[in-house]
Coordinates of C-alpha atoms and ligand atoms in Angstrom, one line a residue:
M214 CA 17.5 12.4 -13.2
S215 CA 16.2 15.9 -12.6
E216 CA 18.6 17.9 -10.5
L217 CA 16.8 20.1 -8.1
R218 CA 18.5 23.4 -7.3
G219 CA 17.5 26.9 -6.6
W220 CA 14.8 26.6 -4.0
P221 CA 15.8 28.4 -0.9
S222 CA 15.6 26.2 2.2
F223 CA 15.4 29.0 4.8
P224 CA 14.3 32.6 5.0
E225 CA 16.9 35.4 4.8
E226 CA 16.4 36.2 8.5
L227 CA 17.2 33.4 10.9
P228 CA 16.8 33.4 14.6
A229 CA 19.8 33.3 16.9
F230 CA 20.4 30.2 19.0
D231 CA 22.9 30.5 21.9
P232 CA 23.6 26.9 23.1
A233 CA 25.2 28.3 26.2
D234 CA 21.8 29.7 27.3
V235 CA 19.4 26.7 27.3
P236 CA 17.2 25.1 30.0
A237 CA 18.4 22.0 31.8
E238 CA 15.6 19.8 30.3
P239 CA 15.2 19.4 26.5
H240 CA 11.4 19.4 26.6
E241 CA 11.5 23.0 27.9
L242 CA 13.7 24.2 24.9
F243 CA 11.5 22.1 22.6
L244 CA 8.3 23.9 23.8
T245 CA 10.0 27.3 23.2
W246 CA 11.0 26.3 19.7
L247 CA 7.5 24.7 19.0
R248 CA 5.7 27.9 20.1
E249 CA 8.0 30.1 18.0
A250 CA 7.6 27.8 15.0
G251 CA 3.8 28.1 15.4
E252 CA 4.1 31.7 14.4
H253 CA 5.9 30.9 11.2
V254 CA 4.8 27.5 9.8
L255 CA 1.6 25.6 9.4
A256 CA 1.3 22.5 11.6
P257 CA 4.4 22.9 13.7
H258 CA 3.3 19.8 15.7
A259 CA 3.4 17.6 12.6
V260 CA 6.4 15.3 12.9
T261 CA 8.0 12.5 11.0
L262 CA 7.8 9.3 13.1
S263 CA 10.5 6.7 12.1
T264 CA 10.2 3.1 13.0
V265 CA 11.7 -0.2 11.8
D266 CA 9.8 -3.0 10.3
A267 CA 10.1 -6.7 11.0
D268 CA 13.0 -7.0 8.6
G269 CA 14.8 -4.2 10.2
A270 CA 14.1 -1.8 7.3
P271 CA 13.3 1.8 8.2
D272 CA 9.8 3.2 7.7
A273 CA 8.6 6.7 8.3
R274 CA 5.4 8.8 8.1
V275 CA 4.1 12.1 9.4
V276 CA 1.9 12.1 12.5
I277 CA 0.7 14.8 15.0
L278 CA 2.5 15.4 18.2
K279 CA -0.2 15.2 20.9
A280 CA 1.6 16.3 24.0
V281 CA 5.1 16.8 25.5
D282 CA 6.5 16.9 28.9
A283 CA 9.6 15.7 30.8
A284 CA 8.5 12.1 30.3
G285 CA 8.5 12.3 26.6
F286 CA 6.7 13.1 23.3
A287 CA 3.2 11.6 22.8
V288 CA 1.7 10.6 19.4
A289 CA -1.4 8.6 18.7
T290 CA -2.4 6.0 16.1
S291 CA -4.1 2.7 15.7
A292 CA -2.1 -0.2 17.2
D293 CA -3.2 -2.3 14.2
S294 CA -1.7 0.1 11.7
P295 CA 1.7 -0.9 10.2
K296 CA 3.5 1.6 12.5
G297 CA 1.6 0.2 15.6
V298 CA 2.6 -3.3 14.6
Q299 CA 6.2 -2.2 14.1
L300 CA 6.4 -0.5 17.4
D301 CA 5.1 -3.6 19.2
K302 CA 7.9 -5.6 17.7
D303 CA 10.7 -3.0 18.0
P304 CA 9.6 -0.3 20.4
R305 CA 12.2 2.3 19.4
A306 CA 11.5 5.4 17.3
A307 CA 12.9 8.7 16.0
L308 CA 10.9 11.9 15.7
T309 CA 12.0 14.6 13.2
F310 CA 10.6 18.1 13.3
F311 CA 11.4 20.5 10.5
W312 CA 10.4 24.2 10.7
P313 CA 11.6 25.8 7.5
G314 CA 10.4 29.3 8.5
R315 CA 12.8 29.2 11.4
G316 CA 15.6 27.2 9.8
R317 CA 15.2 24.7 12.6
Q318 CA 15.2 21.0 13.0
V319 CA 14.7 18.9 16.2
R320 CA 15.6 15.2 16.3
V321 CA 14.4 12.9 19.1
R322 CA 15.4 9.3 19.6
G323 CA 14.2 6.9 22.3
P324 CA 12.2 3.9 23.4
V325 CA 8.5 3.9 22.9
S326 CA 5.8 2.6 25.3
R327 CA 2.0 2.5 25.1
C328 CA 0.3 5.0 27.4
D329 CA -2.4 3.7 29.9
P330 CA -5.7 2.7 28.2
E331 CA -7.5 5.6 29.9
V332 CA -5.0 8.0 28.4
S333 CA -5.5 6.6 24.9
A334 CA -9.3 6.7 25.4
A335 CA -9.2 10.3 26.5
D336 CA -7.0 11.1 23.4
F337 CA -9.7 9.4 21.3
R338 CA -12.6 11.3 22.9
D339 CA -10.8 14.6 22.2
R340 CA -10.7 13.9 18.4
P341 CA -13.3 15.6 16.2
P342 CA -16.2 13.3 15.1
A343 CA -14.9 12.8 11.6
S344 CA -11.5 11.7 12.9
R345 CA -13.2 9.3 15.4
A346 CA -15.2 7.8 12.6
E347 CA -12.1 7.4 10.5
A348 CA -10.5 5.3 13.2
F349 CA -13.5 2.9 13.0
I350 CA -13.1 2.4 9.3
G351 CA -9.9 0.4 10.2
R352 CA -7.7 -1.5 7.8
Q353 CA -5.2 1.4 7.7
S354 CA -2.6 1.1 4.9
E355 CA -4.1 -2.1 3.5
V356 CA -4.4 -2.2 -0.3
L357 CA -7.7 -0.6 -1.4
D358 CA -9.1 -2.7 -4.3
D359 CA -12.7 -1.5 -4.2
L360 CA -13.7 2.1 -3.4
A361 CA -17.3 1.0 -2.8
E362 CA -16.1 -1.1 0.1
L363 CA -14.4 2.0 1.7
L364 CA -17.5 4.1 1.2
A365 CA -19.6 1.5 2.8
A366 CA -17.2 1.2 5.7
A367 CA -17.0 5.0 6.1
E368 CA -20.8 5.3 6.2
E369 CA -21.1 2.5 8.7
A370 CA -18.3 4.2 10.9
D371 CA -20.1 7.6 10.7
R372 CA -23.4 5.9 11.7
R373 CA -21.7 4.2 14.7
V374 CA -20.0 7.3 15.9
R375 CA -23.2 9.4 15.6
A376 CA -25.3 6.8 17.4
N377 CA -22.7 6.5 20.2
P378 CA -20.3 9.4 20.5
E379 CA -18.7 7.8 23.6
L380 CA -17.4 4.8 21.6
I381 CA -13.7 4.3 21.7
A382 CA -12.0 2.6 18.7
P383 CA -10.5 -0.5 20.2
G384 CA -6.9 -0.2 18.8
W385 CA -6.5 3.6 19.3
T386 CA -3.3 4.1 21.3
R387 CA -1.3 6.9 22.6
Y388 CA 2.4 6.1 22.4
L389 CA 5.1 7.9 24.4
V390 CA 8.6 8.3 22.9
A391 CA 10.9 8.7 26.0
P392 CA 13.9 10.6 24.7
L393 CA 17.4 9.4 25.2
S394 CA 18.7 12.2 23.0
V395 CA 17.2 15.4 21.6
E396 CA 19.1 17.4 19.1
F397 CA 18.4 21.1 18.3
W398 CA 19.6 22.3 14.9
Q399 CA 19.7 25.9 13.9
A400 CA 20.5 26.8 10.4
S401 CA 23.0 29.6 9.8
H402 CA 23.6 31.3 6.4
D403 CA 27.4 31.0 7.0
R404 CA 26.8 27.2 7.0
R405 CA 28.1 27.0 10.6
H406 CA 24.8 25.6 11.7
V407 CA 24.5 25.5 15.4
R408 CA 23.8 22.0 16.8
L409 CA 23.2 21.1 20.4
R410 CA 22.4 17.6 21.6
Y411 CA 20.9 16.7 24.9
R412 CA 21.9 13.2 25.9
L413 CA 20.5 11.3 28.8
G414 CA 23.4 10.2 31.0
P415 CA 23.4 8.3 34.3
A416 CA 23.2 11.5 36.2
G417 CA 20.7 13.2 34.0
W418 CA 20.8 15.4 30.8
V419 CA 24.1 16.4 29.4
T420 CA 24.5 18.8 26.5
E421 CA 27.1 18.6 23.8
R422 CA 27.8 20.7 20.7
L423 CA 28.0 18.9 17.4
W424 CA 30.0 19.7 14.3
P425 CA 27.7 21.1 11.6
Ligands
FMN300 C1 0.0 16.3 8.7 C2 -0.3 14.8 8.9 C3 -0.7 14.4 10.2 C4 -1.0 13.0 10.4 N1 -1.3 12.6 11.6 C5 -1.5 11.3 11.9 C6 -1.7 10.9 13.3 O1 -1.6 11.7 14.2 N2 -1.9 9.6 13.5 C7 -1.9 8.7 12.4 O2 -2.1 7.5 12.7 N3 -1.7 9.1 11.1 C8 -1.5 10.4 10.8 N4 -1.3 10.8 9.6 C9 -1.3 9.8 8.5 C10 0.1 9.0 8.5 O3 1.1 9.8 7.9 C11 0.0 7.7 7.7 O4 -0.4 7.9 6.4 C12 -0.9 6.6 8.3 O5 -0.9 6.8 9.8 C13 -0.5 5.2 8.0 O6 0.9 5.0 8.4 P1 1.5 3.5 8.5 O7 1.0 2.7 7.3 O8 2.9 3.7 8.6 O9 0.9 2.9 9.8 C14 -1.0 12.1 9.3 C15 -0.5 12.6 8.0 C16 -0.2 13.9 7.8 C17 0.2 14.3 6.5

């Protein structure tokens, strides 16, 4: 086994995080952190979406965060993809953001629901033509035995999208992760990393510090 040591995880200068001075709602703090991360890392809105499969085994992949507000964190994918099928069966998920340039991690957990079809359709319309065409290729994550089949499907998908730019891929779905907890993690070089978790209680959000 190759031991991997010596790569720094964080820059020398890390931002301060005062958990006593935070907004009441976690999405507000999240947006502040996201915007700050955008100045230091590529794709700050790329996030690991974790789900469980039919056997209860974990699965995870990176997706793009589409929107966020008090109701939750929105991502989009094909409902026919493995993650879509997993979410239909067990609509719970975790989202993990990691912004190395800031030494920050955010962890979100909660139930997942499908957004209204009009919202999913609007999400699809906003995608660039190549991404819309990609969704029409379908069969995401199936084993690819024959590259020629993919090329033919991609050409056909391109043709369809060019001929009818208003077409919506049938399975395209926006999902909303409604958080029950959101943890903000700030690295510190003295290893006393600062962790603050918002937890949704019966009377609203409560915050609690966590041991590093
Ligand atoms: C930076 C990045 C962004 C991605 N964004 C999305 C996305 O928004 N939606 C999506 O379905 N797949 C996205 N993918 C591809 C997924 O990681 C994954 O390969 C694909 O959705 C199949 O996942 P599944 O087999 O678990 O359903 C992205 C990949 C990367 C690296």
